[in-house]
PDB file of C-alpha atoms in Angstrom:
ATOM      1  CA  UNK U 218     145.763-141.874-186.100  1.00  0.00           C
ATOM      2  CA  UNK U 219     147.994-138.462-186.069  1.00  0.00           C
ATOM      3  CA  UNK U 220     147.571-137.888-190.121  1.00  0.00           C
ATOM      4  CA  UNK U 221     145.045-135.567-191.595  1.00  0.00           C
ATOM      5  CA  UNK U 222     143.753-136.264-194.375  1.00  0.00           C
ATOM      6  CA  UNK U 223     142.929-133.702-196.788  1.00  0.00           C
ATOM      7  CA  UNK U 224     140.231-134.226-199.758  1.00  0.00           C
ATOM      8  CA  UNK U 225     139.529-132.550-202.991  1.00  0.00           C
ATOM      9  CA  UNK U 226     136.772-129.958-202.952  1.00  0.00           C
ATOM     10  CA  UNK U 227     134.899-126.696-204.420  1.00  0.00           C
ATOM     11  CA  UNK U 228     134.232-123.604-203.308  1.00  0.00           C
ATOM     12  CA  UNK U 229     131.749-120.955-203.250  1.00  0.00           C
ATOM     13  CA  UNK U 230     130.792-118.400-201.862  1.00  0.00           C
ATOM     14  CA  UNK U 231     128.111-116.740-199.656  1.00  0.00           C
ATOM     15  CA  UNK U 232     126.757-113.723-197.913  1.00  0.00           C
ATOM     16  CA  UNK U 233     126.223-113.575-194.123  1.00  0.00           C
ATOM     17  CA  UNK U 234     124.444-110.828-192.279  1.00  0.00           C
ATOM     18  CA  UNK U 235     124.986-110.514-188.982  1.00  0.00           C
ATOM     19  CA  UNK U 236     124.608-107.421-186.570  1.00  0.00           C
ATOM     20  CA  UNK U 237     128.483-107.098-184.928  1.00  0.00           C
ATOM     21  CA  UNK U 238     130.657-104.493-183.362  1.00  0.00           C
ATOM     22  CA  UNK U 239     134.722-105.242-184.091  1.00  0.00           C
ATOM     23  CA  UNK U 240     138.332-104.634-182.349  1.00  0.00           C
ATOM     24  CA  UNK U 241     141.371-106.342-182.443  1.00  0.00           C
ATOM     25  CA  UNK U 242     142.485-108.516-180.124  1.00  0.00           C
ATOM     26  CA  UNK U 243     144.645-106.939-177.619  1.00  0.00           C
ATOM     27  CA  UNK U 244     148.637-108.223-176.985  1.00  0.00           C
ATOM     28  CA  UNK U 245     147.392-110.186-173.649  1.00  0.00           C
ATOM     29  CA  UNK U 246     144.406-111.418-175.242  1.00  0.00           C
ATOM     30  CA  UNK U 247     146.425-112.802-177.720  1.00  0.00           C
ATOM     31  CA  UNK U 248     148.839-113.996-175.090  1.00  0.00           C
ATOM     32  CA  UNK U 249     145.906-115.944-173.032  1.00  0.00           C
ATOM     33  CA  UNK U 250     144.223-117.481-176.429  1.00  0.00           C
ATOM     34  CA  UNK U 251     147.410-118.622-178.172  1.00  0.00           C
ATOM     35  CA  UNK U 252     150.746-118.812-176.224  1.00  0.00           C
ATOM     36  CA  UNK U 253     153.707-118.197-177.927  1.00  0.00           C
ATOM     37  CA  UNK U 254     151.577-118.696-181.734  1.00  0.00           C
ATOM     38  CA  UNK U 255     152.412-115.305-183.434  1.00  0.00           C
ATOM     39  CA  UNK U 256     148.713-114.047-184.478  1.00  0.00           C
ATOM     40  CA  UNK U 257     147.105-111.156-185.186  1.00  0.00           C
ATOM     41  CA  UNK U 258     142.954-111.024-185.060  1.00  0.00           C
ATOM     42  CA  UNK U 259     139.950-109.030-184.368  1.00  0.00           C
ATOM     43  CA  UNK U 260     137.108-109.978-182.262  1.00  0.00           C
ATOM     44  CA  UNK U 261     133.262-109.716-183.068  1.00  0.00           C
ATOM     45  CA  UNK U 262     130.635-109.038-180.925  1.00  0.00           C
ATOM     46  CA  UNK U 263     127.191-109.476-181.089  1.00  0.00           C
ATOM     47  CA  UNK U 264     125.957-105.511-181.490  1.00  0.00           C
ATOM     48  CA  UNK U 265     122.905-106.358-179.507  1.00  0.00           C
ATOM     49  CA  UNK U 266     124.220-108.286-176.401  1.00  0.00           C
ATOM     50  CA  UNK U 267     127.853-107.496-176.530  1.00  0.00           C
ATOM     51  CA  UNK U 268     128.538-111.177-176.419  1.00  0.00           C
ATOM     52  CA  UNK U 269     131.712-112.314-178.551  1.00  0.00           C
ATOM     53  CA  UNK U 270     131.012-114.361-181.110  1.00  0.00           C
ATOM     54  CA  UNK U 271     134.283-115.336-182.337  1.00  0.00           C
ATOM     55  CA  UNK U 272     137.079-114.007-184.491  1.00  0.00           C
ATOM     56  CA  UNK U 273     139.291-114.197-187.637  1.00  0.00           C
ATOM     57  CA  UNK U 274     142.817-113.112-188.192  1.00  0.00           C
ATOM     58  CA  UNK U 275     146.168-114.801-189.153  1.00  0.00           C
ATOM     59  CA  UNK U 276     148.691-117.106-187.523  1.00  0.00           C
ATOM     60  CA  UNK U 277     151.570-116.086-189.294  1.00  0.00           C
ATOM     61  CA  UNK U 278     150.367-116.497-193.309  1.00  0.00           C
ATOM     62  CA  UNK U 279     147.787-118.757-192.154  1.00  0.00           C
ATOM     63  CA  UNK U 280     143.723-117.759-192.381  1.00  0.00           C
ATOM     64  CA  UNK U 281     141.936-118.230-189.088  1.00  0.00           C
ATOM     65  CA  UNK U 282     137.963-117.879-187.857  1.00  0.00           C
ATOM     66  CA  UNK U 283     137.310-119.011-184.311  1.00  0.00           C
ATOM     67  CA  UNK U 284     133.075-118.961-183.705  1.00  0.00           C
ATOM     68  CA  UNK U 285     131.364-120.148-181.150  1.00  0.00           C
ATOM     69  CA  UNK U 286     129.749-123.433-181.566  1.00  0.00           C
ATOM     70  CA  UNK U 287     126.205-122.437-183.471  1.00  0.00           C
ATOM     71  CA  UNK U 288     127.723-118.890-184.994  1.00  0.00           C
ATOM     72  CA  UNK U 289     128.577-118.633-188.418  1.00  0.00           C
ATOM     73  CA  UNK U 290     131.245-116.232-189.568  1.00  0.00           C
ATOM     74  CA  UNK U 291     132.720-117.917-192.248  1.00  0.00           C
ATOM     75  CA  UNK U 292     131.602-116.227-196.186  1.00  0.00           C
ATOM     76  CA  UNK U 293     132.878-120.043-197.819  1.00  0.00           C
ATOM     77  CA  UNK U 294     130.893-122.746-198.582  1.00  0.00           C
ATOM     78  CA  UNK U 295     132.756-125.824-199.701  1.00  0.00           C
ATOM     79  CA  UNK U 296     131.056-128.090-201.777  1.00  0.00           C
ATOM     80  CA  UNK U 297     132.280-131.572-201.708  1.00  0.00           C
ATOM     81  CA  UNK U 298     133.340-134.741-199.816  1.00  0.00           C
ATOM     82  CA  UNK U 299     134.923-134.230-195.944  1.00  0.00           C
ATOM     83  CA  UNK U 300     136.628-137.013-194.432  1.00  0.00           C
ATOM     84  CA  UNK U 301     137.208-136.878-191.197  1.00  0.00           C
ATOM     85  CA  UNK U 302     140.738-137.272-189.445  1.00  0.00           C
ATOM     86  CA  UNK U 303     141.117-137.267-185.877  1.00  0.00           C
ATOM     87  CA  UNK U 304     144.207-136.024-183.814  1.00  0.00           C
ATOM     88  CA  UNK U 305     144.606-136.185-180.406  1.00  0.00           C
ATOM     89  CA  UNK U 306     141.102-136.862-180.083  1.00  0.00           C
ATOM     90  CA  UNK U 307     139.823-134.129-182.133  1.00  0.00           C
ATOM     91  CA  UNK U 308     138.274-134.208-185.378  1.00  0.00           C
ATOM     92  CA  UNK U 309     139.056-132.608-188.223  1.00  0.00           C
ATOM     93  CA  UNK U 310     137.835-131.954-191.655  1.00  0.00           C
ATOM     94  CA  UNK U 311     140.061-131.165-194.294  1.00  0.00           C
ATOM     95  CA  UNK U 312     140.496-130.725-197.663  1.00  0.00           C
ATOM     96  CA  UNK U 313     142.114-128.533-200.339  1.00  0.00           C
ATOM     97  CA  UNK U 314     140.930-126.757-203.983  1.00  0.00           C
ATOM     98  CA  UNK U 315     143.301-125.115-206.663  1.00  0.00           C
ATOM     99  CA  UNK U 316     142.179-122.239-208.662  1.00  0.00           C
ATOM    100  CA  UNK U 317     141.794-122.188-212.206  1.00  0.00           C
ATOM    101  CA  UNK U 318     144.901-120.495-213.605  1.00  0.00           C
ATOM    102  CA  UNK U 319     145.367-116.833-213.432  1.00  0.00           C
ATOM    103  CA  UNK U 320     146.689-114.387-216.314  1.00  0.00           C
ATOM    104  CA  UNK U 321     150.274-116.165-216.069  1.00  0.00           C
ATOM    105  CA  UNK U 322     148.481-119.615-216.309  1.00  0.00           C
ATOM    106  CA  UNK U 323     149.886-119.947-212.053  1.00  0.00           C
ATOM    107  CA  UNK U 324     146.973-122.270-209.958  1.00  0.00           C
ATOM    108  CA  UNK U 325     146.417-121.530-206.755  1.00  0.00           C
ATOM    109  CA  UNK U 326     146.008-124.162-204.094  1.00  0.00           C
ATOM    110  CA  UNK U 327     144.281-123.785-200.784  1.00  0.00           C
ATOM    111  CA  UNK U 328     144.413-126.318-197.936  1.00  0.00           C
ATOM    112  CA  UNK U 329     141.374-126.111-194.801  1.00  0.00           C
ATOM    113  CA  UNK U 330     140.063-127.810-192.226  1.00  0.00           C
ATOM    114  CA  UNK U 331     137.450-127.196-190.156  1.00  0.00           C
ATOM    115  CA  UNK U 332     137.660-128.584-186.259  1.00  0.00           C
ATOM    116  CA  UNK U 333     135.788-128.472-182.779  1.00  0.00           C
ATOM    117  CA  UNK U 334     137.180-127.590-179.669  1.00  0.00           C
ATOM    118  CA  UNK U 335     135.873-127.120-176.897  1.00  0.00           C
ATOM    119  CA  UNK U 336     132.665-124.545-177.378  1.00  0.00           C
ATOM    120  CA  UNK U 337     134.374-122.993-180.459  1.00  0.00           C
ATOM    121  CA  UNK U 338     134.882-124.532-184.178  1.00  0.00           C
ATOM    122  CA  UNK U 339     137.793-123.567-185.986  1.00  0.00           C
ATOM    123  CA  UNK U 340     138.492-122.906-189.132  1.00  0.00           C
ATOM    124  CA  UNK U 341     141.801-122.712-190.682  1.00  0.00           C
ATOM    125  CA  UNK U 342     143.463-121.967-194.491  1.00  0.00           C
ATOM    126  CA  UNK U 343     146.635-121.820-196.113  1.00  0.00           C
ATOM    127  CA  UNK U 344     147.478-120.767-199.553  1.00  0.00           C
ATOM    128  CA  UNK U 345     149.929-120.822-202.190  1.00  0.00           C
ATOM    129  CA  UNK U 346     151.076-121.613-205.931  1.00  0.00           C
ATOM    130  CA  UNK U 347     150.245-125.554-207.123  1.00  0.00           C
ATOM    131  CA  UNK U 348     153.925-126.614-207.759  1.00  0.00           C
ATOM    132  CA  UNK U 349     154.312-126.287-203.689  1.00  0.00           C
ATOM    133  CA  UNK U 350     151.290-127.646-202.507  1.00  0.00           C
ATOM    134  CA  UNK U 351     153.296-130.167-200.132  1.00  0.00           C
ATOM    135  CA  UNK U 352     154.694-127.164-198.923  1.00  0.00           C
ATOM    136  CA  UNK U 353     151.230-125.899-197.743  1.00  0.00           C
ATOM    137  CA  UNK U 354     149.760-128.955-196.822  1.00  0.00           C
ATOM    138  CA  UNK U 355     151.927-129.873-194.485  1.00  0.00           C
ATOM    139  CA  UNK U 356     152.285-125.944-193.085  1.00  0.00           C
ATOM    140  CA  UNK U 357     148.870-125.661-192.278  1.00  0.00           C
ATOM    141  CA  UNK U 358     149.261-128.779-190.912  1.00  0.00           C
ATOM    142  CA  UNK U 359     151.521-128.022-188.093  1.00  0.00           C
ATOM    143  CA  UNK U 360     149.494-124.933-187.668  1.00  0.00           C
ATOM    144  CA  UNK U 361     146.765-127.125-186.537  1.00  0.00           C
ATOM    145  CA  UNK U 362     149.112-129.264-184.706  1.00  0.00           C
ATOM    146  CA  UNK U 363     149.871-126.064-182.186  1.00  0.00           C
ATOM    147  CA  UNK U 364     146.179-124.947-181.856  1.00  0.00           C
ATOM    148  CA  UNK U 365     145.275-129.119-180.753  1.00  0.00           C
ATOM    149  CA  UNK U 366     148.548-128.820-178.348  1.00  0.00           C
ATOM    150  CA  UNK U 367     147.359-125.429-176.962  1.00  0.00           C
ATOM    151  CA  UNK U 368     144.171-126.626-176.236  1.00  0.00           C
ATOM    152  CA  UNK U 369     140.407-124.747-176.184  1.00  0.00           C
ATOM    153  CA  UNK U 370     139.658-121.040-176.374  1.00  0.00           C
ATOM    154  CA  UNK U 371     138.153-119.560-173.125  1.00  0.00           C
ATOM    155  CA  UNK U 372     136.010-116.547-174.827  1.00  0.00           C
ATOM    156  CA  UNK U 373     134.553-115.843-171.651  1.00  0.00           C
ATOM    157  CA  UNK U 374     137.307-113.216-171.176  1.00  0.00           C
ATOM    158  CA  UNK U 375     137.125-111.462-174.062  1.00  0.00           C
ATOM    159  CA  UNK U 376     135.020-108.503-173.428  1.00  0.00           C
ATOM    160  CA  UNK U 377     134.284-105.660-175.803  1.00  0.00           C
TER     161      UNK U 377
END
């Protein structure tokens, strides 16, 4: 089908430790990676090797860490059920959690998924109050709508 499907988890979180050397993305690397998407990210290298190992940064409002397959830069652990949707051949795993309520007794809700493509995984969040969660469900749906239609990222040309 073309619907994601988005189930209730938990979070956690985590430490990772990993040896990298940072810089942002440059306006054609950008350009090559994501077309016309309007993002802003930084790139980590291995500080060894200088190989990239991915990045994280924001399309538009919307969270964004691109690894390579077997790299892991994400500090969340979800704890729950996934079930897998699959658009335009690719599969994705989705779900959302709300907050407890802050000081004004406002939840938050957060929407992710977490896809393949090509030698990279992708991972992808959107946030904002509980009363519009439709609103951010289906916003970081399209989001993941234009990365499928813009196809895999060719890290090969990212140098540091």
């Amino acid at each position: 089908g073309e619907t994601i499907t988005f189930v209730k988890n938990d979070l956690s979180q985590s430490s990772i430790n990993l040896n990298v050397t940072t810089r942002p993305l440059s306006d054609a690397e950008i350009e090559m990676l994501f077309a016309d998407l309007p993002v802003t990210a930084d790139a980590y290298f291995d500080a060894d090797n200088h190989n990239i190992l991915g990045f994280e940064g924001k399309i538009d409002d919307t969270r964004m860490v691109v690894s390579k397959q077997g790299v892991n830069l994400l500090d969340t652990i979800i704890d729950g059920n996934t079930i897998t949707s699959s658009v335009d051949g690719v599969d994705i795993n989705a779900g959302y959690f709300v907050t407890k309520s802050n000081s004004q007794g406002v939840k938050t809700v957060i929407y992710y998924a977490t896809f393949d493509m090509g030698e990279n995984t992708i991972y992808v969040e959107y946030s904002g109050v509980e009363n519009e969660s439709e609103t951010v469900k289906n916003n970081l749906a399209d989001t993941i709508l234009k990365l499928i239609e813009n196809g895999a990222f060719d890290l090969s040309q990212i140098q540091e």
